[in-house]
Amino acid sequence: MASIYLIRHGQASFGAENYDQLSSLGWEQGRVLGRHLARSVEPGLVVGGNMQRHSETVEAIATGFGSGLPSMQVLEGLNEFDHLDVIKGLRPEWADRAAMMRDLADFPKPAKAFQQTFEKAVARWASGDHDQDYIETWQAFRARVLATVDELIELANGADVLVSTSGGPISVTIGDLLDLSNEKVQALNNVMANTGASRLLYSGGRRSLSVFNNYSHLEVEDPALVTFR
């Protein structure tokens, strides 16, 4: 059976004007993962969304991997949901980034306060009770991710695939395989590490989960490299 390695991007730049770019730590996480993958993985295909953090993660992986890593092909269906739009559904005032940062600055741990609000916002979005408030509904997001997974398997044609994406698409893909509720899918997303690797096995129409959220490459290199946001 062939493998699909679903890689969550390296740490993005929380609080920066451009969140979508990797932090310096995110670049190092990607390089460490690349060195780890080079020991045992020979992907025939590399794909990712068209978000900056997806392509930069592949660049970082390639630096650690060395020669032989295919160039990344873009499948936009692997993009993360618009987290700002989802948060705005719960906290409309946070459509103003400056207002959001001011509010978060009142907390001892702004990143933790953001995460708590984010989880509530995602739960509201996934409930389906407020679909009119969002650019992309939860069901539409889920449908386009699963359709894209079908597309990449057809494109791979039996080869091992390295996928650079985000926590949302990974949790949806695994949740569909395991027939999980929306709440449990969100729980998967909440514990996913940056550059954590989940491995799916596939052969024809058969698909199964082999590994979820492995970030041992970071722990072995330096535990301080482990981040979840």
XYZ file of C-alpha atoms in Angstrom:
229
model
C 0.000 0.000 0.000
C 1.137 3.562 -0.678
C 1.263 6.345 1.908
C -0.071 9.870 2.167
C 1.804 11.980 4.711
C -0.439 14.809 5.887
C 1.879 17.484 7.278
C 0.597 20.376 9.326
C 2.537 23.510 8.425
C 5.310 24.925 10.597
C 4.483 27.547 13.181
C 2.923 30.624 11.578
C 3.427 34.205 12.798
C 0.770 34.839 15.435
C 0.359 38.553 16.123
C 2.268 39.643 13.022
C 0.733 41.720 10.233
C 1.071 38.673 7.976
C 0.057 35.638 10.018
C 0.423 33.379 6.975
C 4.236 33.440 6.908
C 6.290 30.979 8.958
C 8.008 32.185 12.099
C 11.738 31.528 12.443
C 10.794 28.575 14.660
C 8.413 27.331 11.959
C 11.257 27.293 9.420
C 13.421 25.253 11.781
C 10.573 22.800 12.437
C 10.309 22.231 8.693
C 14.046 21.664 8.262
C 14.063 19.144 11.117
C 11.117 17.293 9.559
C 12.914 17.250 6.199
C 15.959 15.582 7.700
C 13.707 13.044 9.414
C 11.760 12.222 6.238
C 14.944 11.829 4.177
C 15.854 8.740 6.234
C 12.852 6.668 5.187
C 10.467 8.415 2.783
C 10.715 8.767 -1.001
C 7.646 10.766 -2.069
C 6.696 10.600 -5.714
C 4.445 13.627 -5.346
C 4.392 16.734 -3.152
C 1.221 18.804 -2.982
C -0.057 21.647 -0.836
C -2.531 24.467 -0.623
C -1.686 27.863 -2.065
C -1.218 29.511 1.334
C 2.185 30.990 2.090
C 2.695 28.835 5.170
C 2.098 25.710 3.086
C 4.675 26.543 0.429
C 7.203 27.812 2.981
C 6.855 24.591 4.945
C 7.737 22.637 1.805
C 10.718 24.944 1.216
C 11.927 24.276 4.749
C 11.378 20.522 4.391
C 13.303 20.541 1.101
C 16.256 22.255 2.787
C 16.463 19.467 5.347
C 15.573 16.685 2.914
C 18.261 17.494 0.365
C 18.044 16.491 -3.296
C 15.242 14.351 -4.650
C 12.160 16.067 -3.243
C 9.676 16.830 -6.063
C 8.465 20.396 -6.541
C 5.179 21.168 -4.834
C 2.012 21.094 -6.907
C -0.798 23.347 -5.696
C -4.271 22.035 -4.899
C -6.287 24.939 -3.519
C -8.771 22.573 -1.898
C -6.093 21.875 0.727
C -6.296 25.456 2.007
C -7.326 26.055 5.598
C -10.709 27.630 6.316
C -10.735 31.396 6.771
C -10.126 31.550 10.517
C -10.699 35.313 10.635
C -14.147 34.931 9.074
C -14.969 32.130 11.512
C -13.832 34.194 14.507
C -15.778 37.199 13.236
C -18.962 35.096 13.435
C -18.517 34.918 17.209
C -16.696 38.208 17.795
C -17.706 40.702 15.058
C -15.561 43.424 16.620
C -12.478 41.312 15.913
C -12.887 41.989 12.210
C -10.659 44.930 13.159
C -7.266 43.283 13.774
C -6.086 46.187 15.938
C -9.140 45.794 18.196
C -8.492 42.067 18.494
C -4.859 42.595 19.461
C -5.865 45.248 22.040
C -8.378 42.878 23.618
C -5.907 39.994 23.713
C -3.221 42.200 25.276
C -5.379 42.377 28.412
C -4.750 38.668 29.049
C -1.584 37.314 30.713
C -1.302 34.783 27.871
C -2.736 36.347 24.684
C -2.116 33.257 22.533
C -4.018 31.052 25.004
C -6.894 33.544 25.145
C -7.030 33.568 21.353
C -7.083 29.765 21.253
C -10.005 29.588 23.672
C -12.010 32.063 21.591
C -11.007 30.269 18.395
C -12.317 26.922 19.683
C -15.668 28.481 20.609
C -15.866 30.184 17.216
C -15.167 26.944 15.345
C -17.801 25.098 17.385
C -20.349 27.787 16.441
C -19.364 27.526 12.766
C -19.483 23.709 12.687
C -22.902 23.581 14.367
C -24.573 24.608 11.112
C -26.953 26.875 13.016
C -25.437 30.110 11.713
C -24.448 29.299 8.121
C -25.646 32.674 6.892
C -22.844 34.337 8.893
C -19.977 32.713 6.990
C -18.314 32.969 3.593
C -17.719 29.195 3.595
C -19.900 26.937 5.711
C -18.498 23.997 7.634
C -20.210 21.539 5.304
C -18.821 23.306 2.229
C -15.324 23.255 3.741
C -15.602 19.565 4.542
C -16.880 18.725 1.056
C -14.078 20.555 -0.768
C -11.363 18.990 1.415
C -12.648 15.457 0.860
C -13.027 16.067 -2.879
C -9.430 17.296 -2.992
C -8.171 14.189 -1.179
C -9.852 12.097 -3.885
C -8.181 14.288 -6.504
C -4.689 13.963 -5.034
C -5.006 10.159 -4.757
C -5.912 9.991 -8.427
C -3.011 12.309 -9.242
C -0.587 10.219 -7.162
C -1.432 7.035 -9.070
C -0.065 4.736 -6.384
C 2.948 6.835 -5.334
C 3.737 8.033 -1.822
C 2.524 11.606 -1.339
C 3.719 14.418 0.914
C 0.954 16.933 1.655
C 1.618 20.366 3.172
C -1.616 21.696 4.608
C -3.278 22.848 7.842
C -4.983 21.372 10.859
C -8.498 21.823 9.503
C -8.083 19.751 6.324
C -6.115 17.075 8.188
C -8.730 16.710 10.924
C -11.558 16.575 8.365
C -9.761 13.885 6.348
C -9.087 11.715 9.387
C -12.530 12.371 10.833
C -14.117 11.099 7.631
C -12.025 7.917 7.711
C -12.985 7.233 11.327
C -16.577 8.459 11.019
C -16.107 10.982 13.819
C -18.589 13.601 14.974
C -17.914 17.281 14.266
C -16.974 17.760 17.912
C -14.359 15.000 17.765
C -13.000 16.344 14.479
C -12.444 19.695 16.184
C -10.780 17.916 19.101
C -8.258 16.406 16.667
C -7.508 19.858 15.278
C -6.913 21.305 18.730
C -4.040 18.914 19.538
C -2.197 18.961 16.224
C 1.453 20.013 16.449
C 3.240 22.201 13.927
C 4.904 19.882 11.369
C 3.119 16.958 13.005
C 2.782 14.160 10.440
C -0.238 11.912 10.014
C 0.072 8.910 7.703
C -2.719 7.401 5.641
C -2.377 4.143 3.715
C -4.205 3.780 0.434
C -4.666 1.210 -2.304
C -7.339 1.728 -4.915
C -10.443 2.781 -3.017
C -9.153 1.488 0.328
C -7.873 4.034 2.843
C -6.855 3.688 6.468
C -5.164 5.704 9.187
C -1.726 4.447 10.198
C -0.285 7.334 12.272
C -1.782 10.500 13.734
C 0.129 13.684 14.570
C 3.643 12.284 14.966
C 6.014 15.034 16.091
C 8.743 12.857 17.571
C 11.215 14.392 15.083
C 10.918 17.642 17.049
C 11.110 16.013 20.476
C 14.288 14.129 19.553
C 15.951 17.233 18.088
C 14.900 19.693 20.808
C 11.670 19.599 22.855
C 11.554 23.406 22.683
C 10.709 23.027 18.979
C 7.292 21.538 19.811
C 4.452 24.042 19.330
C 0.757 23.698 18.708
C -0.010 27.254 17.545
